[in-house]
mmCIF file of C-alpha atoms and ligand atoms in Angstrom:
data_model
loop_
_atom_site.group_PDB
_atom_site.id
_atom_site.type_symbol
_atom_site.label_atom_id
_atom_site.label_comp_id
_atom_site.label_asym_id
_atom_site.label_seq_id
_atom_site.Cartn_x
_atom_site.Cartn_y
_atom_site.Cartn_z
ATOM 1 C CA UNK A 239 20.782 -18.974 22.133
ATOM 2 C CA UNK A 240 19.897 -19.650 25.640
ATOM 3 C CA UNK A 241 16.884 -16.725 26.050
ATOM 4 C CA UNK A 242 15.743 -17.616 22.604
ATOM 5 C CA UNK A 243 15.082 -21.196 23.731
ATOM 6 C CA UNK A 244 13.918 -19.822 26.964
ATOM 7 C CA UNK A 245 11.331 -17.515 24.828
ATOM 8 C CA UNK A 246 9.961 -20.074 22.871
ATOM 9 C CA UNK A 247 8.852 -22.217 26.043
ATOM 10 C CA UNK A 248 5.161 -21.587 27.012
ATOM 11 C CA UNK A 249 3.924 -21.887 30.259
ATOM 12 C CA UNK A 250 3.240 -25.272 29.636
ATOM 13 C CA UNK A 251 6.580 -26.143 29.233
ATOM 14 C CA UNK A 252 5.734 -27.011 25.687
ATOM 15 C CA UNK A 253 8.095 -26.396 23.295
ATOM 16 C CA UNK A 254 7.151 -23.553 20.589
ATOM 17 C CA UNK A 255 9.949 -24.359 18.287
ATOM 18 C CA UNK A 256 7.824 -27.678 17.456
ATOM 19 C CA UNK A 257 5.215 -25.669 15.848
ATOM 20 C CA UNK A 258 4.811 -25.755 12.320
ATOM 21 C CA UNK A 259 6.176 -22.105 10.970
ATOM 22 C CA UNK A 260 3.669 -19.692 10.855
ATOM 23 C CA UNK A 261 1.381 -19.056 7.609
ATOM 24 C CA UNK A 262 1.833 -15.744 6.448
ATOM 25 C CA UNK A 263 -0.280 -16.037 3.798
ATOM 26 C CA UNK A 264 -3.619 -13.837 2.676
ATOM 27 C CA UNK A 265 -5.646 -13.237 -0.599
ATOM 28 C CA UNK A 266 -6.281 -9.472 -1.738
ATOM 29 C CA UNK A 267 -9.823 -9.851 -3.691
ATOM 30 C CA UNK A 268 -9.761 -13.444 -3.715
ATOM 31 C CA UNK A 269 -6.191 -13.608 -5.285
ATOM 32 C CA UNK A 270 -4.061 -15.618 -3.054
ATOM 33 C CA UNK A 271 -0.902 -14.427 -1.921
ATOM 34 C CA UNK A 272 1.947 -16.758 -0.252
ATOM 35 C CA UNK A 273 3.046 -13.941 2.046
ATOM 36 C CA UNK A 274 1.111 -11.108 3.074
ATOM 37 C CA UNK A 275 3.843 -8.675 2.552
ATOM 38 C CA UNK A 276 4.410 -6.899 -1.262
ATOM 39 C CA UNK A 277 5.993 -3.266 -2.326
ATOM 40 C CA UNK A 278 4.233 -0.500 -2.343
ATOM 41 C CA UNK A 279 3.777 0.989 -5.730
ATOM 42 C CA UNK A 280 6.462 3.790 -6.631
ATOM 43 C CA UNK A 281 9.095 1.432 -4.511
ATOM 44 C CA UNK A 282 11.211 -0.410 -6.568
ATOM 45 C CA UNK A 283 8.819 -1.317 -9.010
ATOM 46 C CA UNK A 284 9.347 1.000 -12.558
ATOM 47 C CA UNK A 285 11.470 -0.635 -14.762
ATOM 48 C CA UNK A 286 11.754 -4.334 -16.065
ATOM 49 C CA UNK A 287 14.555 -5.183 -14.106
ATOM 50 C CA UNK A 288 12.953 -3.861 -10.611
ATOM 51 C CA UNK A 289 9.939 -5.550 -11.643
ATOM 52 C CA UNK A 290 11.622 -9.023 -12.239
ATOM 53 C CA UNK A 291 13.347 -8.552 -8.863
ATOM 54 C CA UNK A 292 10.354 -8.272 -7.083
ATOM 55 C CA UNK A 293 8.772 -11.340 -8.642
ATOM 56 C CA UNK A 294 12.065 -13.426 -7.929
ATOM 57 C CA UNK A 295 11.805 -11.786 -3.952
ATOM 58 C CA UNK A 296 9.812 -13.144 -0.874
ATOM 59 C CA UNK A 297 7.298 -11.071 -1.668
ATOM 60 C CA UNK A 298 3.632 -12.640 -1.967
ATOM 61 C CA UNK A 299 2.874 -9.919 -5.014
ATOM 62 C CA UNK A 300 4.335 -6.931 -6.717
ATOM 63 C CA UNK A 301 3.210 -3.594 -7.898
ATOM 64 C CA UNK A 302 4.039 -1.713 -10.738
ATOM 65 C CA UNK A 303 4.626 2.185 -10.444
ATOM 66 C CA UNK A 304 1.430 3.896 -11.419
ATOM 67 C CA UNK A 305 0.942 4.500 -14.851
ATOM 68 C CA UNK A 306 -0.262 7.123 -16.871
ATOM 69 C CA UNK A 307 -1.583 6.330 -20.702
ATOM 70 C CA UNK A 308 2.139 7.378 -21.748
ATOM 71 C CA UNK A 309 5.785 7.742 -20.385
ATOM 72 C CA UNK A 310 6.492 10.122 -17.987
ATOM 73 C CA UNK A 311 9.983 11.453 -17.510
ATOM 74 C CA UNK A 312 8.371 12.919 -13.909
ATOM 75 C CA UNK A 313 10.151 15.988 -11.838
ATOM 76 C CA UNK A 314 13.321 17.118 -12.182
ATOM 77 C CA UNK A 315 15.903 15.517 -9.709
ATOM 78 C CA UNK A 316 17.215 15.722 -7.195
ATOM 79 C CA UNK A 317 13.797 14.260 -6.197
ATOM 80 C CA UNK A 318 13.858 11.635 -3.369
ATOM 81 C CA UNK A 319 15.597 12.064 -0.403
ATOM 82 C CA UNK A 320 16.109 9.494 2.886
ATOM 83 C CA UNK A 321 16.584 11.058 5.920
ATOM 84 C CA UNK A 322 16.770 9.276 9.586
ATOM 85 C CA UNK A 323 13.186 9.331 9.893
ATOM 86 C CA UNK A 324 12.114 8.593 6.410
ATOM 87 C CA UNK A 325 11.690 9.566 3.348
ATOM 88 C CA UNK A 326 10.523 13.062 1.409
ATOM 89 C CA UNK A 327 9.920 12.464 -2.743
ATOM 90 C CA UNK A 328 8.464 13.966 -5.829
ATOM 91 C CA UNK A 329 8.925 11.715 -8.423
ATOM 92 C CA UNK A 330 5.713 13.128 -10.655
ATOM 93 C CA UNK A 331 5.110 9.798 -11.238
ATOM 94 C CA UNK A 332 7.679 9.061 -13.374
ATOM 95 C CA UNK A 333 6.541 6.200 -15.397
ATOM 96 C CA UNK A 334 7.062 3.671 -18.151
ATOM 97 C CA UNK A 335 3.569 4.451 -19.810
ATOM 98 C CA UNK A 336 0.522 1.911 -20.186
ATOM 99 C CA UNK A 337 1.686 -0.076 -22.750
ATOM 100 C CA UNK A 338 5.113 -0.903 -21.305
ATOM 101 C CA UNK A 339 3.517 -2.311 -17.906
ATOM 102 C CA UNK A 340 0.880 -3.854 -19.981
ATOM 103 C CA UNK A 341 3.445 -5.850 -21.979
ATOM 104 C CA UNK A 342 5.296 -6.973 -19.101
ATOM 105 C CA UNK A 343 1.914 -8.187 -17.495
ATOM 106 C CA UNK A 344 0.955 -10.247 -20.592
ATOM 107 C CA UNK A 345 5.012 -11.287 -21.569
ATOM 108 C CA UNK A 346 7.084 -11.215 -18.278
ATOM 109 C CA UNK A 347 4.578 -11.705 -15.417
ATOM 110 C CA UNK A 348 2.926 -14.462 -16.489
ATOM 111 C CA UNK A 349 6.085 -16.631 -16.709
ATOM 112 C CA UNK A 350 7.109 -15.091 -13.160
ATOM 113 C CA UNK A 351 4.344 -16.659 -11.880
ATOM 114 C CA UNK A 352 3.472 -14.281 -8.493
ATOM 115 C CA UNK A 353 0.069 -12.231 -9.006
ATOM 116 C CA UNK A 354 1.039 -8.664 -10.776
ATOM 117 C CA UNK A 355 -1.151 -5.947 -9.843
ATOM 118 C CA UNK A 356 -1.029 -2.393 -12.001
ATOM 119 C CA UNK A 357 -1.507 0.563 -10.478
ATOM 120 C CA UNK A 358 -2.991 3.612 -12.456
ATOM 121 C CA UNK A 359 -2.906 7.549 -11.850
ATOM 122 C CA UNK A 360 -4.230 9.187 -15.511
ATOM 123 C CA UNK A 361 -4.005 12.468 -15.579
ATOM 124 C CA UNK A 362 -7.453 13.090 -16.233
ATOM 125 C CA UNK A 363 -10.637 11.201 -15.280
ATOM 126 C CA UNK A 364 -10.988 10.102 -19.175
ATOM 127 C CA UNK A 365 -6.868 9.246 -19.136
ATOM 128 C CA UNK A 366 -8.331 6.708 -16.261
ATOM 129 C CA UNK A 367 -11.296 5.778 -17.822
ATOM 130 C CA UNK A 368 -9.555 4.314 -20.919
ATOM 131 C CA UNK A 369 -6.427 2.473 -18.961
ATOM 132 C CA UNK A 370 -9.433 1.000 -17.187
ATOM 133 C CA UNK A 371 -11.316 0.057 -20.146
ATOM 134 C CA UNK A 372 -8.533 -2.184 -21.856
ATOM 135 C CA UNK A 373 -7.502 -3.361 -18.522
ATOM 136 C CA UNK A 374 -11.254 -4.726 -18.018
ATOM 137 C CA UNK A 375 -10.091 -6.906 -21.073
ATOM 138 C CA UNK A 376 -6.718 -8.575 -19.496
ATOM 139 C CA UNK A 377 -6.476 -11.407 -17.541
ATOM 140 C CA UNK A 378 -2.545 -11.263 -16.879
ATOM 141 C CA UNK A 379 -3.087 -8.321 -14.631
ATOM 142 C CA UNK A 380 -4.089 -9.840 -11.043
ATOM 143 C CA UNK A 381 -5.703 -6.550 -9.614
ATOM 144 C CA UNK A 382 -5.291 -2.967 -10.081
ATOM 145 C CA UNK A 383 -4.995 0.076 -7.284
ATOM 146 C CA UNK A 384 -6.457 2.844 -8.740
ATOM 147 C CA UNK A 385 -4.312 5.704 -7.573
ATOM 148 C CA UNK A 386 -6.372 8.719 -5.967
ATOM 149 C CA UNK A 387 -3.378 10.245 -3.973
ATOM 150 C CA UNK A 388 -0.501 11.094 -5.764
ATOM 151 C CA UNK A 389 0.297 14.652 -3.726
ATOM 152 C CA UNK A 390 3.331 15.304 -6.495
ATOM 153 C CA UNK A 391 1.805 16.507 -9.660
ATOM 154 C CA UNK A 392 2.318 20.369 -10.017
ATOM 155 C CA UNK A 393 -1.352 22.155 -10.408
ATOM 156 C CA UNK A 394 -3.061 18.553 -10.305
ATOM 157 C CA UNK A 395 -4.883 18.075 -6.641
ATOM 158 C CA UNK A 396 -5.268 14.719 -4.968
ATOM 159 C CA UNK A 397 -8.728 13.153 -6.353
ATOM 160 C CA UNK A 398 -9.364 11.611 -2.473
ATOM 161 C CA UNK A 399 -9.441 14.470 -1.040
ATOM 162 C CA UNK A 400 -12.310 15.693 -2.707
ATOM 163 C CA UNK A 401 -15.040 13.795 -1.980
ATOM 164 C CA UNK A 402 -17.596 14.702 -4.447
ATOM 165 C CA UNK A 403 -14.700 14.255 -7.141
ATOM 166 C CA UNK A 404 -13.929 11.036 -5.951
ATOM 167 C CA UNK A 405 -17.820 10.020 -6.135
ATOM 168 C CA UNK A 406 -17.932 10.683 -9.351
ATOM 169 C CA UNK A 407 -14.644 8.664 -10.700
ATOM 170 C CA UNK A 408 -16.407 5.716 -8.754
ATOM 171 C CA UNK A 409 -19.385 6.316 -10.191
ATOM 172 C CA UNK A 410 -17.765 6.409 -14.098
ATOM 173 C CA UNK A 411 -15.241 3.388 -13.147
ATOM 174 C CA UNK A 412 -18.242 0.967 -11.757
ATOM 175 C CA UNK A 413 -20.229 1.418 -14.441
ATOM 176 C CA UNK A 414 -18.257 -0.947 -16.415
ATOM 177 C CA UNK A 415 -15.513 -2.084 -14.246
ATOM 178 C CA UNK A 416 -15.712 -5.646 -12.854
ATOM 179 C CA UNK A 417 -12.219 -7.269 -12.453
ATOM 180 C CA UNK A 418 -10.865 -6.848 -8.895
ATOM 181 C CA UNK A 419 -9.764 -2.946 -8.107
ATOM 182 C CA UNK A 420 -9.275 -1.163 -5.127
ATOM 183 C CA UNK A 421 -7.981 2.388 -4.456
ATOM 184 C CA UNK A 422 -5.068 4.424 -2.924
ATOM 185 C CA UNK A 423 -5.927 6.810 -0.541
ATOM 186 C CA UNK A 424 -3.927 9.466 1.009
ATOM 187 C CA UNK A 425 -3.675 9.841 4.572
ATOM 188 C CA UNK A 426 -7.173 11.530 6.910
ATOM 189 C CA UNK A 427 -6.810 13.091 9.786
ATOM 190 C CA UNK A 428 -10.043 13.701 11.195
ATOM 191 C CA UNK A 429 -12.797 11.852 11.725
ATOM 192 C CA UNK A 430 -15.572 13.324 10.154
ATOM 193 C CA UNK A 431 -12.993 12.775 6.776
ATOM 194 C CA UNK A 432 -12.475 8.965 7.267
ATOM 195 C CA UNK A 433 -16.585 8.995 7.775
ATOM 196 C CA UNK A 434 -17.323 10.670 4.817
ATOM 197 C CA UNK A 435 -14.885 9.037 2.445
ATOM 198 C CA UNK A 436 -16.337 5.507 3.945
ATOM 199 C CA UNK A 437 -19.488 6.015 3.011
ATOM 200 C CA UNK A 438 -19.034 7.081 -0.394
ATOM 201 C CA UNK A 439 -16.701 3.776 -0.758
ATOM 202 C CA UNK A 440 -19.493 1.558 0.726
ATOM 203 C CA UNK A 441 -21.493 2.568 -1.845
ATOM 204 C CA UNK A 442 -19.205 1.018 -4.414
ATOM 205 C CA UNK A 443 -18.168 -2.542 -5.341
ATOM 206 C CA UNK A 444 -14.324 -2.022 -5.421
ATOM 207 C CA UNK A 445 -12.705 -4.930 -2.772
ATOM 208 C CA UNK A 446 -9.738 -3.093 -1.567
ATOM 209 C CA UNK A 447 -8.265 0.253 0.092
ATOM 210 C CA UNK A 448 -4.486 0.891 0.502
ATOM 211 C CA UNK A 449 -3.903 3.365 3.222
ATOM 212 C CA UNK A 450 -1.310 5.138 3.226
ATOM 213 C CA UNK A 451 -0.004 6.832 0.337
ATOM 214 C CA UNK A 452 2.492 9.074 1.356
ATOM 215 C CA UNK A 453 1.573 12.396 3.583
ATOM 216 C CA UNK A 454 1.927 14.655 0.838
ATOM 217 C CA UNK A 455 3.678 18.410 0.550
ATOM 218 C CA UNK A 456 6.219 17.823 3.644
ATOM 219 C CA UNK A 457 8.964 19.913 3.678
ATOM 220 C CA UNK A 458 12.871 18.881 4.647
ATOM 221 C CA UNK A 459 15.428 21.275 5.261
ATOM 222 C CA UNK A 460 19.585 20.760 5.151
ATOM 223 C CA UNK A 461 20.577 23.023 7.652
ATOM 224 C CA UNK A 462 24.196 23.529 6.202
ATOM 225 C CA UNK A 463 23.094 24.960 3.346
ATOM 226 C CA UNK A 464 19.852 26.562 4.420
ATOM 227 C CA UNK A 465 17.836 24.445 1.601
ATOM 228 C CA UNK A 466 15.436 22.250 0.285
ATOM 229 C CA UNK A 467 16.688 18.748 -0.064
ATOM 230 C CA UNK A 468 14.468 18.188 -3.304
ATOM 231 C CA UNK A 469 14.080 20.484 -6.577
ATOM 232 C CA UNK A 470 10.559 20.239 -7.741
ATOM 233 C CA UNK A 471 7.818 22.137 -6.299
ATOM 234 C CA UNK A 472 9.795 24.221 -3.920
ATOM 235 C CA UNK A 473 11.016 21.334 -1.841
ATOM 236 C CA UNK A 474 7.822 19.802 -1.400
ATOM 237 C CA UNK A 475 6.824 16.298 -1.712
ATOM 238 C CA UNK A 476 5.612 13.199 -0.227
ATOM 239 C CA UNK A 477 6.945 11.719 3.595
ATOM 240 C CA UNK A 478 7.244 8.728 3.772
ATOM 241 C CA UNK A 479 9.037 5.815 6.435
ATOM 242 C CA UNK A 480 9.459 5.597 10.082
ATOM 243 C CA UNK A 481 7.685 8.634 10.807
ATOM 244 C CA UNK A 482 4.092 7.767 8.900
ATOM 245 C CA UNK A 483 3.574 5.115 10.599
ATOM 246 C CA UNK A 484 1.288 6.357 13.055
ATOM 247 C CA UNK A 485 -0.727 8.242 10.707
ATOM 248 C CA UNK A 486 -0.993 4.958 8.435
ATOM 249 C CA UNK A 487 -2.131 2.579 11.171
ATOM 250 C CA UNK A 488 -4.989 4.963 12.234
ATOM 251 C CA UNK A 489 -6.270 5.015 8.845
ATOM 252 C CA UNK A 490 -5.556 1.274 8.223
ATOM 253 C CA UNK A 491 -7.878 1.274 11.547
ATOM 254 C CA UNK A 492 -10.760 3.468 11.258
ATOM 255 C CA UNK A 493 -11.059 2.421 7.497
ATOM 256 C CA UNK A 494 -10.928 -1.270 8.838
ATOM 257 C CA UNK A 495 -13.684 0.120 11.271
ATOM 258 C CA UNK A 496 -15.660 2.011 8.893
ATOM 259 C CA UNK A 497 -15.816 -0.049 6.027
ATOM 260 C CA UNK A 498 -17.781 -2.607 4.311
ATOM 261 C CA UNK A 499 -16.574 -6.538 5.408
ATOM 262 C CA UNK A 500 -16.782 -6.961 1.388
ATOM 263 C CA UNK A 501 -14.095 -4.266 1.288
ATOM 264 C CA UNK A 502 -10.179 -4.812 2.448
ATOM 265 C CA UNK A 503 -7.706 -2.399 4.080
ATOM 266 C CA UNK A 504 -3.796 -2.889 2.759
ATOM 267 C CA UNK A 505 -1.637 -1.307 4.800
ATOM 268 C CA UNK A 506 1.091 0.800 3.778
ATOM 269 C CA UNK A 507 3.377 3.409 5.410
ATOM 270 C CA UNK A 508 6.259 2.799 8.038
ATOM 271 C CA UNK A 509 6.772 -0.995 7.717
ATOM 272 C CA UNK A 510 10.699 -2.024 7.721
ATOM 273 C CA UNK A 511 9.943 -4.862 10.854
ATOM 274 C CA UNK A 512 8.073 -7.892 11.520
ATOM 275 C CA UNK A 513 6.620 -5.956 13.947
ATOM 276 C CA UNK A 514 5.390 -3.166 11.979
ATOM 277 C CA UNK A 515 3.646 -5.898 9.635
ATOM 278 C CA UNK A 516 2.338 -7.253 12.922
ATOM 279 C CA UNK A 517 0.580 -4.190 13.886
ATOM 280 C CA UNK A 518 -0.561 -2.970 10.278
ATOM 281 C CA UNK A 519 -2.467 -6.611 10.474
ATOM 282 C CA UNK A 520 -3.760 -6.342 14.005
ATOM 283 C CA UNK A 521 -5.329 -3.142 13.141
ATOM 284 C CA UNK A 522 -6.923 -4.816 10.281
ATOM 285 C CA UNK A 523 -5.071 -4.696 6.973
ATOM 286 C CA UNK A 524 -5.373 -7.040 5.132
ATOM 287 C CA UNK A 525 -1.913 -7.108 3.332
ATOM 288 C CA UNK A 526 1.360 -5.047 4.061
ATOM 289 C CA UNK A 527 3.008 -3.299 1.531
ATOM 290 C CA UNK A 528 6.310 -1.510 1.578
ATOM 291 C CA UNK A 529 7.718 1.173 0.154
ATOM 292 C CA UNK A 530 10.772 3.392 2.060
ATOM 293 C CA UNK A 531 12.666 0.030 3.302
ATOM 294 C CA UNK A 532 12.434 -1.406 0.040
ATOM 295 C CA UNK A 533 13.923 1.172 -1.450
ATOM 296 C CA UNK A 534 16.796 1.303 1.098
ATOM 297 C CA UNK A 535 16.987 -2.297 1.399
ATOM 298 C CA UNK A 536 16.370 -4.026 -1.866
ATOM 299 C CA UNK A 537 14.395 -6.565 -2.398
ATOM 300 C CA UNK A 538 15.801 -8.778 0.061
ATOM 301 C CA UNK A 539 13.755 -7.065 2.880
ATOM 302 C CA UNK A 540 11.049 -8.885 2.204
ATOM 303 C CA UNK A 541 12.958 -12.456 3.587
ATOM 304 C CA UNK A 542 13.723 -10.655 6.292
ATOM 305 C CA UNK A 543 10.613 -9.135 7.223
ATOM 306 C CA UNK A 544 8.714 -12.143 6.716
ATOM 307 C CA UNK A 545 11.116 -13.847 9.114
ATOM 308 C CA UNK A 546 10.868 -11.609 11.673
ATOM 309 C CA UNK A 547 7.202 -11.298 11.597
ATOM 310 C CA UNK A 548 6.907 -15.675 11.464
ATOM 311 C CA UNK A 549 9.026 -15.192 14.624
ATOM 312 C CA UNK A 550 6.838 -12.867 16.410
ATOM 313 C CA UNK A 551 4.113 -14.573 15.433
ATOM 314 C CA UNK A 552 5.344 -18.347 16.581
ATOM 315 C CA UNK A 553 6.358 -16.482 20.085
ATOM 316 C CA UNK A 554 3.151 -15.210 20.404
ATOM 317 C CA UNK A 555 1.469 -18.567 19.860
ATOM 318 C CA UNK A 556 -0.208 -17.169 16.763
ATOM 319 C CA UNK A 557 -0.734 -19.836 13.368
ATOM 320 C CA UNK A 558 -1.947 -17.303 10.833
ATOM 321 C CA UNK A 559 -2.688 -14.245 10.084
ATOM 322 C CA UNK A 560 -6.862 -14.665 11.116
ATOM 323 C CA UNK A 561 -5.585 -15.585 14.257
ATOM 324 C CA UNK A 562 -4.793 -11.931 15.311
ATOM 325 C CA UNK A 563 -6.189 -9.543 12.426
ATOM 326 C CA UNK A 564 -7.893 -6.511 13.543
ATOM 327 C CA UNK A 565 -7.964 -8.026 17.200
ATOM 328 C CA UNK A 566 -6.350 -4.583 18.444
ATOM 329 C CA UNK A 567 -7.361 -3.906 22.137
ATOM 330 C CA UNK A 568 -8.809 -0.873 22.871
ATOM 331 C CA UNK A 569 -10.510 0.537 26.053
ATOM 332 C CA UNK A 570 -14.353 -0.176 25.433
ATOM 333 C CA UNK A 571 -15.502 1.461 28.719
ATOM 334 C CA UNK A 572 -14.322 5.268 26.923
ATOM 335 C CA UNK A 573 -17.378 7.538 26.161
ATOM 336 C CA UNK A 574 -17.910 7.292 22.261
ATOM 337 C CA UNK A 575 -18.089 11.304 22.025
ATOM 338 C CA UNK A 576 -15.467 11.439 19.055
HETATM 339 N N1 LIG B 97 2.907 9.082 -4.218
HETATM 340 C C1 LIG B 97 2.457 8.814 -5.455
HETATM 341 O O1 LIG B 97 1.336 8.400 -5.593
HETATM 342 N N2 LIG B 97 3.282 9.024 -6.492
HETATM 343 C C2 LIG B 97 4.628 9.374 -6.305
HETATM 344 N N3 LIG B 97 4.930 9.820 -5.032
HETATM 345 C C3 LIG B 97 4.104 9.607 -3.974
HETATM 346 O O2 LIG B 97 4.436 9.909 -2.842
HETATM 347 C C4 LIG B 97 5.145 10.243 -7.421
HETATM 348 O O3 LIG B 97 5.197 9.743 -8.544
HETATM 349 O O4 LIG B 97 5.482 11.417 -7.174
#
């Protein structure tokens, strides 16, 4: 009790714990959100009753599981495994199909009363297309994250990682698209990638970029039985948790860097502490979502989280979010040779 009193004191001698709590709040295309932090899709998020949870949680928003045009019993299971250091899945984004999410947006969601995004992962750029189409027509749905990344669909490669692929699903989307939509991208790792995929993104009126989805075709071992901990696809899949999140606060960086003001970075990938929030925002995101700790935790991660991020935030002086987003330090005097 004593240090935590002692922690709170400035060096004015002013006592922190009279400040007003910290506002964790944001707004995700103008759509405000009481807490910054929400579930990524594919966490928690596929059936009614997950869904309801979420709404009824902390959380400022909640995702549905990406949807394809119909139900999708996804890869055979075993299929998600947690490890020490994360996560490793293949779900082949097992879904309840268009028309279920749809209904809960325009029957459940609206009486939950929290902003319901949907995200969407056809299987073809015309399966997109028309999800898009009748969601252009639907104002239950808050927002939708157009998935580009889904590194689990046997024979299917991930749309973001071609570029000139990815151009032209822009291209066909913004032709007729005008509610607020953003995209899911899977994880760069060089430069010249995050450059090119920035530009073609600038070129587009979408307000929003999650970054991470999960590093895709990982590979876990159990070294008892000399196996792959997962069934489909050879024991490949998506890694997700502790160990992202270096990989998803570089691209929640250089995209916050390289990107259009008009255009916000969600963060996503390693978050299970205030702190991790904390550092997704000071690199510049926008929002926090999260996906392995949900899934470990339940829904009631988000109270914590949001708890221990206030707490950070009220030691640190900080009121809200603007008061430290994107203001990471780095050493200005390097040689910009990258
Ligand atoms: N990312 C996705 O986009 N989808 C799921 N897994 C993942 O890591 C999935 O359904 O396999």
């Amino acid at each position: 009790m004593l240090s935590v009193i002692i922690t709170t004191l400035n060096f004015q001698g002013n006592s922190k714990l009279d400040m007003p709590s910290p506002d964790i709040s944001t707004q995700i295309a103008g759509i405000p959100l009481d807490n910054c932090l929400y579930n990524a899709s594919g966490a928690w998020c596929t059936s009614e009753q997950e869904l309801t949870d979420l709404a009824q949680s902390a959380a400022g928003a909640y995702i549905a599981k990406s949807t394809t045009i119909a139900y999708r019993a996804g890869n055979p299971k075993p299929r998600y495994v947690e490890t020490d250091w994360g996560t490793i899945n293949s779900m082949g984004l097992a879904n309840g199909g268009f028309d279920f999410y749809l209904s809960f947006a325009r029957e459940k969601a609206q009486q939950l009363g929290k902003p319901f995004f949907m995200s969407v992962a056809g299987l073809t750029l015309e399966n997109n297309l028309d999800m898009l189409r009748r969601l252009a027509q639907v104002d239950e749905v808050a927002g939708v994250e157009l998935n580009l990344s889904c590194p689990n669909l046997p024979g299917k490669p991930q749309t973001a990682y071609d570029f000139q692929r990815t151009e032209e699903v822009l291209h066909k989307v913004f032709k007729f698209y005008k509610r607020p939509i953003g995209v899911k991208l899977p994880p760069y790792f060089d430069i010249i990638h995050f450059e090119r995929m920035a530009e073609i993104l600038n070129s587009y009126p979408l307000q929003f970029v999650t970054c991470i989805n999960s590093i895709g075709n990982g590979l876990v071992i159990d070294i008892d039985k000399e196996a792959v901990v997962i069934k489909p696809k050879g024991g490949f899949g998506g890694i997700g948790g502790d160990f992202v999140k270096p990989t998803s606060l570089a691209n929640v960086r250089k995209f916050y860097e390289l990107l259009k003001p008009e255009i916000q970075v969600i963060g996503c990938g390693g978050v299970k502490s205030g702190q991790d929030a904390f550092e997704h925002i000071l690199c510049g995101a926008q929002a926090v979502q999260i996906g392995s700790c949900l899934m470990k935790e339940g829904a009631s991660c988000f109270d914590r989280i949001s708890s221990e991020l206030r707490a950070l935030m009220l030691e640190k002086g900080y009121q809200s979010l603007d008061d430290f987003r994107g203001k990471l330090k780095v050493n200005t005097d390097e040689e910009k040779g990258y």
